[in-house]
XYZ file of C-alpha atoms in Angstrom:
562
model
C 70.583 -10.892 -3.673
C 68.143 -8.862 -4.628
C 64.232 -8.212 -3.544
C 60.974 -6.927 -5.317
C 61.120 -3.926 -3.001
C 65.068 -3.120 -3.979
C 63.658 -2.607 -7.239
C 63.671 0.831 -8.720
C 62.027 1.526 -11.989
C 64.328 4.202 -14.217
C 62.705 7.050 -16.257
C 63.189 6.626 -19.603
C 64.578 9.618 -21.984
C 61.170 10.782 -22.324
C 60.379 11.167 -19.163
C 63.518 12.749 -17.771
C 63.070 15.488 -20.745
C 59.684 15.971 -19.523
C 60.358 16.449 -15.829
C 63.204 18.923 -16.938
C 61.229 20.763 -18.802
C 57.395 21.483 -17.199
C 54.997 23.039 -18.881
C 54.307 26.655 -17.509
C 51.313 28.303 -16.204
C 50.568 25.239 -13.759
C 49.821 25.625 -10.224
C 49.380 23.258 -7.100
C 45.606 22.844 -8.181
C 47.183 21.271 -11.394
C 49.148 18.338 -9.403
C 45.988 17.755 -7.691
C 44.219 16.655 -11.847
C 47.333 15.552 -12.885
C 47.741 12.793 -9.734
C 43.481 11.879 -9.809
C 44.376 11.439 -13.613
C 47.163 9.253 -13.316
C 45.915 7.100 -10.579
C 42.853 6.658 -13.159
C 40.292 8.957 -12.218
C 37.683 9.959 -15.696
C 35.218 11.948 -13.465
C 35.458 14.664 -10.618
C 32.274 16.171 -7.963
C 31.833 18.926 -6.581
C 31.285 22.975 -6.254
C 33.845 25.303 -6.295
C 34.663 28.245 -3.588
C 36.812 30.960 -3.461
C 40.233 28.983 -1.770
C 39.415 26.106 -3.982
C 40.042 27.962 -7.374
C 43.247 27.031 -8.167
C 42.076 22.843 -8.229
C 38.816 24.355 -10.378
C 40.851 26.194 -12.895
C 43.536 23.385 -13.320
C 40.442 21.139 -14.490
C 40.545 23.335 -17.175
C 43.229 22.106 -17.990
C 42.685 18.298 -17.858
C 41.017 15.732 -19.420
C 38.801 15.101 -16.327
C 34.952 15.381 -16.394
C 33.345 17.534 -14.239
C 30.248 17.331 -12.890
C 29.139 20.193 -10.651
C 25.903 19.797 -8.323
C 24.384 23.092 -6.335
C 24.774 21.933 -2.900
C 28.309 20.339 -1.761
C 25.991 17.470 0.426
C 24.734 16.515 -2.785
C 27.523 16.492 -4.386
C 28.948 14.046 -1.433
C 26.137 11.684 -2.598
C 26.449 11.851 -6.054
C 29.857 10.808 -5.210
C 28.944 7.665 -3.069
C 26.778 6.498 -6.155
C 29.861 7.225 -8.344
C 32.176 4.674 -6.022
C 29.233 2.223 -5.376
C 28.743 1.996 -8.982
C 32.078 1.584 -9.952
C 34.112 0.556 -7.215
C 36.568 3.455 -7.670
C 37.403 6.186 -5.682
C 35.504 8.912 -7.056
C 36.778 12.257 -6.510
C 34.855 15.105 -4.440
C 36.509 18.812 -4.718
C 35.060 20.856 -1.747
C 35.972 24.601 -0.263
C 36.799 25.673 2.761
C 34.544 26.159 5.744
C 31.098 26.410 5.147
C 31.472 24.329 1.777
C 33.403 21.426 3.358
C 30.934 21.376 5.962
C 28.085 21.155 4.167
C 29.468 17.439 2.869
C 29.497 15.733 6.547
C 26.074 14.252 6.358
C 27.404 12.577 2.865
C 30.164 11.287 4.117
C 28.640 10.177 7.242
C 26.526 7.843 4.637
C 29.563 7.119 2.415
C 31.459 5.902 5.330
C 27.978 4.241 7.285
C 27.653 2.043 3.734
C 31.428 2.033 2.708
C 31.686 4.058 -0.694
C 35.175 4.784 -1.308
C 34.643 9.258 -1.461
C 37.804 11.163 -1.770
C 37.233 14.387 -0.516
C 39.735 17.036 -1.468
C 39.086 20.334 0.070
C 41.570 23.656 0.054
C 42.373 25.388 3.864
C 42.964 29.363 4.132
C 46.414 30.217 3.173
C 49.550 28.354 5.007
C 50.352 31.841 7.050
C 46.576 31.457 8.620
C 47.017 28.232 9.812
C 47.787 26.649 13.602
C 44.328 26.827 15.175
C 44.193 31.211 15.560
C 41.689 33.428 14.726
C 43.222 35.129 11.738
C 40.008 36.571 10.569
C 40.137 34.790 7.040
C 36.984 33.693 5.168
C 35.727 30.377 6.222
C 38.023 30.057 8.694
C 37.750 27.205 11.029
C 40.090 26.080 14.054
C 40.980 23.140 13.088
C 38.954 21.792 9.894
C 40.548 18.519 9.947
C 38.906 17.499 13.422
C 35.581 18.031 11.933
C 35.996 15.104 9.569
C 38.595 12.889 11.584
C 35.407 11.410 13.408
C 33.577 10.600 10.131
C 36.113 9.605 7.460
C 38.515 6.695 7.792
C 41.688 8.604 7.406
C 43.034 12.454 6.834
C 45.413 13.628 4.974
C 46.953 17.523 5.636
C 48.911 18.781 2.694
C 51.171 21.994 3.367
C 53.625 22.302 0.175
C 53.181 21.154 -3.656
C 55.693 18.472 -2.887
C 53.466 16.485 -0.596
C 50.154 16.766 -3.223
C 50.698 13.412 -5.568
C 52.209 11.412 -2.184
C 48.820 12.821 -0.188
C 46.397 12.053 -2.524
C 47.699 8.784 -3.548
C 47.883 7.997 0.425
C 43.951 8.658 0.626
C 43.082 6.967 -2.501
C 44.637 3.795 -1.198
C 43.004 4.333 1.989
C 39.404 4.371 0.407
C 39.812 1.642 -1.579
C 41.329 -0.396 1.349
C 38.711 -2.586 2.573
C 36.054 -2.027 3.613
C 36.282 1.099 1.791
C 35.374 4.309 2.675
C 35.427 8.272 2.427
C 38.370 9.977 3.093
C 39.661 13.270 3.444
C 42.554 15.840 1.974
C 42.812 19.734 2.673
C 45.627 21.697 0.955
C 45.971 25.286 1.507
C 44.605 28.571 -0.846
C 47.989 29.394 -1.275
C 49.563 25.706 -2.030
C 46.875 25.566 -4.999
C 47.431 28.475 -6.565
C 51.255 29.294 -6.298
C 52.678 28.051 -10.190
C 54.936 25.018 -9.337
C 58.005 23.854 -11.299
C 57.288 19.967 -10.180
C 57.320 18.320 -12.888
C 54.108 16.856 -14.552
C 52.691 13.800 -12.562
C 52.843 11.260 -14.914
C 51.169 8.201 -12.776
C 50.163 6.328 -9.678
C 50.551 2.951 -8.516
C 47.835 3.474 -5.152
C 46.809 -0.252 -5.400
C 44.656 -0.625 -2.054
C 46.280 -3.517 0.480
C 44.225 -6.578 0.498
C 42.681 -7.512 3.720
C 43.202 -11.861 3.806
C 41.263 -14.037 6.961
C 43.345 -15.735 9.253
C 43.756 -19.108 7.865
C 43.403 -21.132 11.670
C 39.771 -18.941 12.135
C 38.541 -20.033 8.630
C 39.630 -23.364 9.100
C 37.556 -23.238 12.614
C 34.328 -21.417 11.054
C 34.847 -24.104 7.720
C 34.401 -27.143 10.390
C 31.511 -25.330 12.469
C 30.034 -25.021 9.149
C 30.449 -28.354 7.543
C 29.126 -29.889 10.714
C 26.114 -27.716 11.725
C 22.318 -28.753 11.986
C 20.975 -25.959 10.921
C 23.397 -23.419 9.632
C 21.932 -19.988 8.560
C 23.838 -16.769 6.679
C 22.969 -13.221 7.306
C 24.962 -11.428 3.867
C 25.405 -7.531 4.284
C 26.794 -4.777 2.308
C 30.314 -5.625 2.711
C 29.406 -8.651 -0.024
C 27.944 -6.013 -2.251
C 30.989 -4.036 -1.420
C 33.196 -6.562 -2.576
C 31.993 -8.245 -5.178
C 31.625 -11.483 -3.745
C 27.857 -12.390 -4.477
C 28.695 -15.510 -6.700
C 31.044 -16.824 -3.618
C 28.136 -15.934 -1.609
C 25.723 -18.353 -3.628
C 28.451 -21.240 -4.204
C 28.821 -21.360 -0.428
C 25.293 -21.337 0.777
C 24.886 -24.399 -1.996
C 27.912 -25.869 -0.818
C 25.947 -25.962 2.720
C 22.375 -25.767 1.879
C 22.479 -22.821 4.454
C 19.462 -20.399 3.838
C 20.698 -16.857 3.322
C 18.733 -13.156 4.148
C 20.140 -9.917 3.314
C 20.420 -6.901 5.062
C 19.228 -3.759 3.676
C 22.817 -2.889 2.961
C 22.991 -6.608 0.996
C 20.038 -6.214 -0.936
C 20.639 -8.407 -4.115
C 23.642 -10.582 -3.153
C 21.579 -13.536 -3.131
C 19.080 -14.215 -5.838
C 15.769 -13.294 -4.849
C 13.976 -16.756 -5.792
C 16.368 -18.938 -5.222
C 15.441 -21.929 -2.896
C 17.883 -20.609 0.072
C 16.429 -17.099 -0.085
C 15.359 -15.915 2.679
C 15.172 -12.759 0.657
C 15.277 -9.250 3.082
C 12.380 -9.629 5.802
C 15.461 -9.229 8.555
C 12.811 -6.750 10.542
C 9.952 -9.696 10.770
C 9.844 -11.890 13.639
C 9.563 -14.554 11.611
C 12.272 -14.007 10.180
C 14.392 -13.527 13.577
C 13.216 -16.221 15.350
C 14.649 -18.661 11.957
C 18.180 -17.030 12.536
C 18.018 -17.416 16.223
C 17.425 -20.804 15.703
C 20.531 -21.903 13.224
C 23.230 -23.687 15.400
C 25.495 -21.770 13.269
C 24.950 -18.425 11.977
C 27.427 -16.811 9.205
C 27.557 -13.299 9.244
C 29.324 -11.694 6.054
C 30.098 -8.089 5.643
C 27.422 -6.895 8.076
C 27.739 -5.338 11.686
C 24.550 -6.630 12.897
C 23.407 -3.151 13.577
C 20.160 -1.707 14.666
C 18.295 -2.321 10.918
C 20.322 -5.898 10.449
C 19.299 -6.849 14.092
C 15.377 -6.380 14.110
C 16.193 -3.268 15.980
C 18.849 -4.805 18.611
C 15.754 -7.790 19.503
C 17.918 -10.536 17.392
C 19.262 -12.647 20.364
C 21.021 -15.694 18.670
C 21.346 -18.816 20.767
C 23.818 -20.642 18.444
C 27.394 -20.213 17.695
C 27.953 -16.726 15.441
C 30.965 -16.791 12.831
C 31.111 -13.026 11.608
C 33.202 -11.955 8.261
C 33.802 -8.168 8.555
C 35.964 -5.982 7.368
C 35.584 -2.913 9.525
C 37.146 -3.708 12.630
C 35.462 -1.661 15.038
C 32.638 -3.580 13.820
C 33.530 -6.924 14.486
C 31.441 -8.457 17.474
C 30.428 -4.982 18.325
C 27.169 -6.465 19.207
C 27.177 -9.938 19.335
C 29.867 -12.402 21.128
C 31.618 -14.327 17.813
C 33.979 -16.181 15.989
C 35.400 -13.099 14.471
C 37.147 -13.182 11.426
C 38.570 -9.580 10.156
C 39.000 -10.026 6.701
C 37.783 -8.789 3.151
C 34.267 -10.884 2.227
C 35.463 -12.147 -0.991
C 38.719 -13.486 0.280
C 37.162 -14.789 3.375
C 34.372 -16.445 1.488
C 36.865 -17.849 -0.820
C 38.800 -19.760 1.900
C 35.595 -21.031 3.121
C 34.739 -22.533 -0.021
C 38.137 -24.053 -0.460
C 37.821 -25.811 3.396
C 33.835 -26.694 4.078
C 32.318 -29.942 3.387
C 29.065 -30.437 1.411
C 26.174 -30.664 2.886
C 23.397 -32.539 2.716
C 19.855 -30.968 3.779
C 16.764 -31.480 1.605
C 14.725 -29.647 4.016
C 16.280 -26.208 3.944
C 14.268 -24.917 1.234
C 11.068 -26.387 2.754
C 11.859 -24.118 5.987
C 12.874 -21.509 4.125
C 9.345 -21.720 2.040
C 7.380 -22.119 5.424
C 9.174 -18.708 6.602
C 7.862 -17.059 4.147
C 4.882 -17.992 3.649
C 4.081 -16.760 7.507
C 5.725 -13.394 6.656
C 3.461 -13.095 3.479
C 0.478 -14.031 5.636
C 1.379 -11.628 8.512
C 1.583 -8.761 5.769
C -1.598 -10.064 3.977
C -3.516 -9.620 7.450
C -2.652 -5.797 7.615
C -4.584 -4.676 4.326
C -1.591 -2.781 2.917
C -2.838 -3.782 -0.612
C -1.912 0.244 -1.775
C 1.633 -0.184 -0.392
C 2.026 -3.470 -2.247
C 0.587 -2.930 -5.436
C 2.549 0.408 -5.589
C 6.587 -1.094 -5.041
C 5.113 -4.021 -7.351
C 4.661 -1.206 -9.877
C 7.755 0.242 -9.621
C 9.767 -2.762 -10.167
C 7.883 -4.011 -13.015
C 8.370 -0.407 -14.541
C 12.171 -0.398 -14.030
C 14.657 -3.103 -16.297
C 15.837 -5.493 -14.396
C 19.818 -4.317 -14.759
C 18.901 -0.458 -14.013
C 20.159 0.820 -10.493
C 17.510 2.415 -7.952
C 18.516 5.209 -5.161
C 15.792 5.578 -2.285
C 15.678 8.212 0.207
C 14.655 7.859 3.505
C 10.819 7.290 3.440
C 7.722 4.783 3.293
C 8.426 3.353 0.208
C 12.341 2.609 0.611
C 11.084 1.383 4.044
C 8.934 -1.203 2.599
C 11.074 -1.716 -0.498
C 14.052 -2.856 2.213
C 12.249 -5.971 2.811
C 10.217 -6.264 -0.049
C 11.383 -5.061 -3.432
C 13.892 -7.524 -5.331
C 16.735 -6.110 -6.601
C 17.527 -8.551 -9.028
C 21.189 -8.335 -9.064
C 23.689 -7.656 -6.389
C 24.893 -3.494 -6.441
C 21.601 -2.764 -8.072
C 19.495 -1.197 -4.998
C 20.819 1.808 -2.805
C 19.388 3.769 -0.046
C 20.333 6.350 2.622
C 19.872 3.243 5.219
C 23.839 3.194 6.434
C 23.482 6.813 8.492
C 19.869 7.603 7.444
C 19.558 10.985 6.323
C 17.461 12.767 3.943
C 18.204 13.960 0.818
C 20.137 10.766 -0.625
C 17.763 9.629 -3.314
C 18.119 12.130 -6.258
C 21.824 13.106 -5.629
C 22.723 9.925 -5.635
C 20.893 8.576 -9.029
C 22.925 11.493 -10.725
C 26.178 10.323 -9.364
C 24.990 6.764 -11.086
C 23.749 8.229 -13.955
C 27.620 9.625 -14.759
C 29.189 6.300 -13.987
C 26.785 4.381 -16.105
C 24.942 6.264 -18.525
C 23.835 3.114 -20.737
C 21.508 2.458 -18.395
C 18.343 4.987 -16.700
C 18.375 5.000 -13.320
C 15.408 5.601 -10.739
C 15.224 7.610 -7.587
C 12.668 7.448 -4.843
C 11.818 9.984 -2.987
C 9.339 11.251 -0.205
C 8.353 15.025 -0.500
C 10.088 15.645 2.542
C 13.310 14.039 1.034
C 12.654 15.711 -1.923
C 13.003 19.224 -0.939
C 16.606 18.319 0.396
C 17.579 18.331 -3.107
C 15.409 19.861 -5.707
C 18.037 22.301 -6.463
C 19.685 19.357 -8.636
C 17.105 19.509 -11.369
C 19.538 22.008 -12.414
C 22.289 19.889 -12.273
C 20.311 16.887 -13.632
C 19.008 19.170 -16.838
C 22.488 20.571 -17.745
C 24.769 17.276 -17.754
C 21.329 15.698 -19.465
C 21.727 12.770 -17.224
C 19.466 9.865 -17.715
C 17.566 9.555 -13.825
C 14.094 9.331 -13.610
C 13.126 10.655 -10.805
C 9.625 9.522 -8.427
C 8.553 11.754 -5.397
C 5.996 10.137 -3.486
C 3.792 12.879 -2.197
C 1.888 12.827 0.781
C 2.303 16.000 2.043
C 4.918 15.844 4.734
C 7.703 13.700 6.706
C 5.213 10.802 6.379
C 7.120 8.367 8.824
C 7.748 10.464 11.336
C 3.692 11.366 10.978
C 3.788 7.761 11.849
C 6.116 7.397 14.851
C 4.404 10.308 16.317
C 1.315 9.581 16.052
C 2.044 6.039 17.368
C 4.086 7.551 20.331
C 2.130 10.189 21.121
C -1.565 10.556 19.660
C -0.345 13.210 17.322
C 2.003 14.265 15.174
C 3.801 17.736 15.576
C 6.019 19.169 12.740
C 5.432 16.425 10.261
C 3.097 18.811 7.677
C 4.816 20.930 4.790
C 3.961 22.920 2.046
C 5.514 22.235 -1.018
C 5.448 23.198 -4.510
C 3.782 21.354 -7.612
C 6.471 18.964 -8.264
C 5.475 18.253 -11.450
C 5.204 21.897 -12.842
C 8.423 22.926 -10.499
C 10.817 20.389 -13.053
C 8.948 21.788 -16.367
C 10.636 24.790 -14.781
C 13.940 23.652 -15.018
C 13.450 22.530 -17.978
C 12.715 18.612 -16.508
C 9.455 16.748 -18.076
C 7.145 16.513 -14.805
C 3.913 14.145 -14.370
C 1.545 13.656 -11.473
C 0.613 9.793 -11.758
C -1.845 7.663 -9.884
C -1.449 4.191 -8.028
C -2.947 2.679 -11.243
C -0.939 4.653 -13.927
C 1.430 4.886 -12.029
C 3.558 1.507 -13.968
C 2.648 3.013 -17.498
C 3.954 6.688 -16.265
C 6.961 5.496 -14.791
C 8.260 3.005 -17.762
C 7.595 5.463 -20.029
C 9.739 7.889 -18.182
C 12.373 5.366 -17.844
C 12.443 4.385 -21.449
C 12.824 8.345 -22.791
C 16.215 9.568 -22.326
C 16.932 12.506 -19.883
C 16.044 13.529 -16.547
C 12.001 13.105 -15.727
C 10.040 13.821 -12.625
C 6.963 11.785 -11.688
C 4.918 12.835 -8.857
C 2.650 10.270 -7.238
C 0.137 11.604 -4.662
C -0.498 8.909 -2.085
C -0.527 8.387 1.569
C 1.548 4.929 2.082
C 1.377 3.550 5.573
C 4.119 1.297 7.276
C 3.514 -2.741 7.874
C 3.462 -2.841 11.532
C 6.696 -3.135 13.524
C 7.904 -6.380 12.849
C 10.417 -7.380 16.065
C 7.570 -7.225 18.429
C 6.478 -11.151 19.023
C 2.870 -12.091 16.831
């Protein structure tokens, strides 16, 4: 008797001729292309540094595209747009020290959101290593520790022989739900020493599936069927795993109204009668989901942004879908299920009962209606009129990246996506810098489509360096900085805290004229071109800059009772 994993497949001819025989003149560096290649990789980040040259040259050798940004943080971002966007692992080749450092803030955001990064970074030379002070260049302790709180898993290499099993390891790991960045260091001396392994020929990383426990579905299926007033919260983890049209068969299934998160922006159609659509930080809002008797949570953690900032104090029972354990009623007592979305939402659909409930889209109108009016009492007509711009101006299929400022702010709750994995911001671990990067990253996975990135003019100095990266590779991102002359929400905070704002104003350059420079069309634009300006950007191929001088304010916080 024989089983599937007794199984052994044999080389043919072929092959054994061509593991006999290597090529020459390859190097560790080139089992590093040769296993991203064969576990499907097209398209590599990154920067290269002086351990790292022996995985730079052996791209030289390969078939892989490379697409080199000027700072290795950006480069981590451009590489979270390249997994969102396709759902691959997208490789990230990184230096030693100071280089690999530079990418933490990235991958904190890669790992906050779930994009499946796979770092690869080279370590001083094997004789340097065990945590001395051998004096090398870029030398760090242990480098490993300074990404084993950030990634979800590590993987040290130390001889050639351990490169296509390592690197296959990680890429599993990434694209193991919920995915994730992850991390690989191999030696100076391990890349560059010529190798007589023979020529990876492929990779069969297929990431393990992540099923629900069939007793707790059957459980949250009943709680479901049976509810009052059931209610879903859907988070990125649905975007994450392409489970949107599950999402939308159960909520009819239930008549259950549905909000998304900022992380789940799009995986419920905007207009559709259940929609909620993303005001999770109005009161309104909170006080609806507080009220459901039973309250599905898919694919979110419930965190600070998803929770009204930690106010969200639901009085009925909670069923929670996530994939991240650590996350699973981290903040809120539940029926916990740890499982993939899609799967999880697919038992669901094969156990609940129809519902009947010809009021849930009444309710879910009224809710809105008493968000719209709050906002309509605060005269933000600027604010308004300026997302409503923008999303007229950009085709309903093309992507959007927003850094961390006003606009992305208001766009979290406001701005329809119009398709699930269409809208991406820097919300997961918040940092600046995410908008532009990121669009390029996009840009290379999809270049049928333009792409648009918001940014503040605080953001935007985090990463004007990649007009230069944006010009060379001609990638198609248009690009819209949002000017008002410093870190305009902290302005706001404090000013609101304290009466004034301290270290909040910055001078900056002419945008506009700054991307001429780099060869990059540039435009200053006003609230009322401002549709025109930015369409027409959109529409021309290439990389554009439009710079929009306006002070946007914030609506006022929302979790506070009105």
């Amino acid at each position: 008797m024989t089983h599937d994993h007794d199984l052994v497949l044999r080389p043919t001819e072929e092959q054994i001729a061509a593991a006999l025989n290597p090529p020459v003149g390859r190097g560790g560096g080139d089992l590093v292309v040769e296993t991203l290649a064969g576990l499907g990789a097209t398209t590599v980040f990154g920067l290269p540094g002086q351990h790292a040259l022996g995985m730079f040259d052996a791209l030289r050798r390969s078939d892989l595209r490379y697409i080199g940004l000027r700072v290795e943080n950006n480069a981590g971002f451009a590489a979270d747009a390249y997994g969102r966007i396709t759902g691959e692992a997208a490789p990230l080749l990184l230096s030693t020290g100071p280089g690999a450092l530079t990418s933490l803030a990235a991958l904190q955001e890669a790992a906050a959101a779930s994009a499946p990064v796979l770092a690869i970074s080279s370590q001083i030379p094997t004789a340097g290593l065990g945590g001395g002070r051998h004096g090398y260049l870029h030398e760090l302790p242990d480098q490993a520790a300074s990404f084993r709180g950030v990634v979800k898993s590590v993987h040290t290499v130390r001889s050639q022989s351990q490169i296509p099993s390592a690197i296959e390891a990680a890429w599993k790991s990434a694209l193991t739900a919920p995915h994730g960045p992850v991390w690989v260091e191999i030696p100076q001396d391990v890349l560059l020493a010529e190798t007589s392994i023979p020529v990876v020929t492929g990779g069969d990383a297929f990431p393990d599936e992540l099923p629900p426990r069939p007793e707790l579905t059957a459980l949250a299926a009943h709680l479901l069927s049976h509810a009052a007033r059931p209610a879903i919260i859907a988070g990125g983890g649905v975007i994450r795993s392409d489970a949107s049209k599950k999402l939308r068969q159960l909520a009819e299934m239930l008549q259950a109204p549905v909000v998304t998160t900022p992380g789940g922006k799009g995986a419920f159609p905007w207009t559709h009668p259940l929609s909620l659509q993303s005001w999770i930080e109005d009161r309104h809002t909170t006080d609806f989901l507080e009220d459901a008797d039973v309250l599905l949570v898919v694919g979110s953690g419930l965190g600070e942004l998803s929770s009204n900032y930690h106010t969200f104090k639901p009085r009925g029972r909670v069923v929670q879908i996530e994939a991240d354990l650590g996350k699973l009623e981290s903040n809120h007592p539940a029926l916990g299920i740890h499982a993939d979305a899609r799967l999880a939402l697919q038992a669901l659909l094969e156990t609940v009962s129809e519902r009947e409930d010809v009021t849930a889209p009444e309710r879910v109108r009224e809710v809105l209606g008493k968000v719209s009016e709050r906002i309509g009492a605060q005269e933000l007509t600027l604010e308004q009129d300026v997302l409503a711009a923008v999303r007229r101006a950009l085709p309903a299929d093309s992507p959007s990246f927003w850094d961390m400022t006003i606009l992305a702010y208001w766009a979290w709750s406001a701005f329809d996506a119009q398709g699930p994995n269409h809208m991406h911001s820097a919300q997961g671990a918040g940092g600046l810098g995410y908008g532009f990067p990121a669009a390029l990253g996009a840009a290379a996975a999809d270049p049928t489509r333009p792409v648009l990135a918001v940014s503040g003019d605080g953001g935007a100095l985090y990463s004007i360096a990649e007009l230069a990266t944006a010009r060379q590779y001609d990638l198609n991102v248009t690009w819209l900085i949002v000017d008002d002359g410093g870190y305009g929400i902290l302005r706001e905070y404090m000013t609101d805290a304290f009466g004034e704002a301290t270290a909040t104003e910055l001078t900056r350059p002419d945008y506009a004229a700054l991307a001429e420079s780099f060869g990059v069309p540039g435009i200053r634009t006003t609230p009322e071109t401002l549709e025109a300006d930015l369409a027409k950007a959109l529409q021309t191929s290439g990389p554009s800059v439009v710079v929009l001088p306006a002070v946007l304010r914030m609506f006022a916080p929302t979790h506070l009772t009105t």
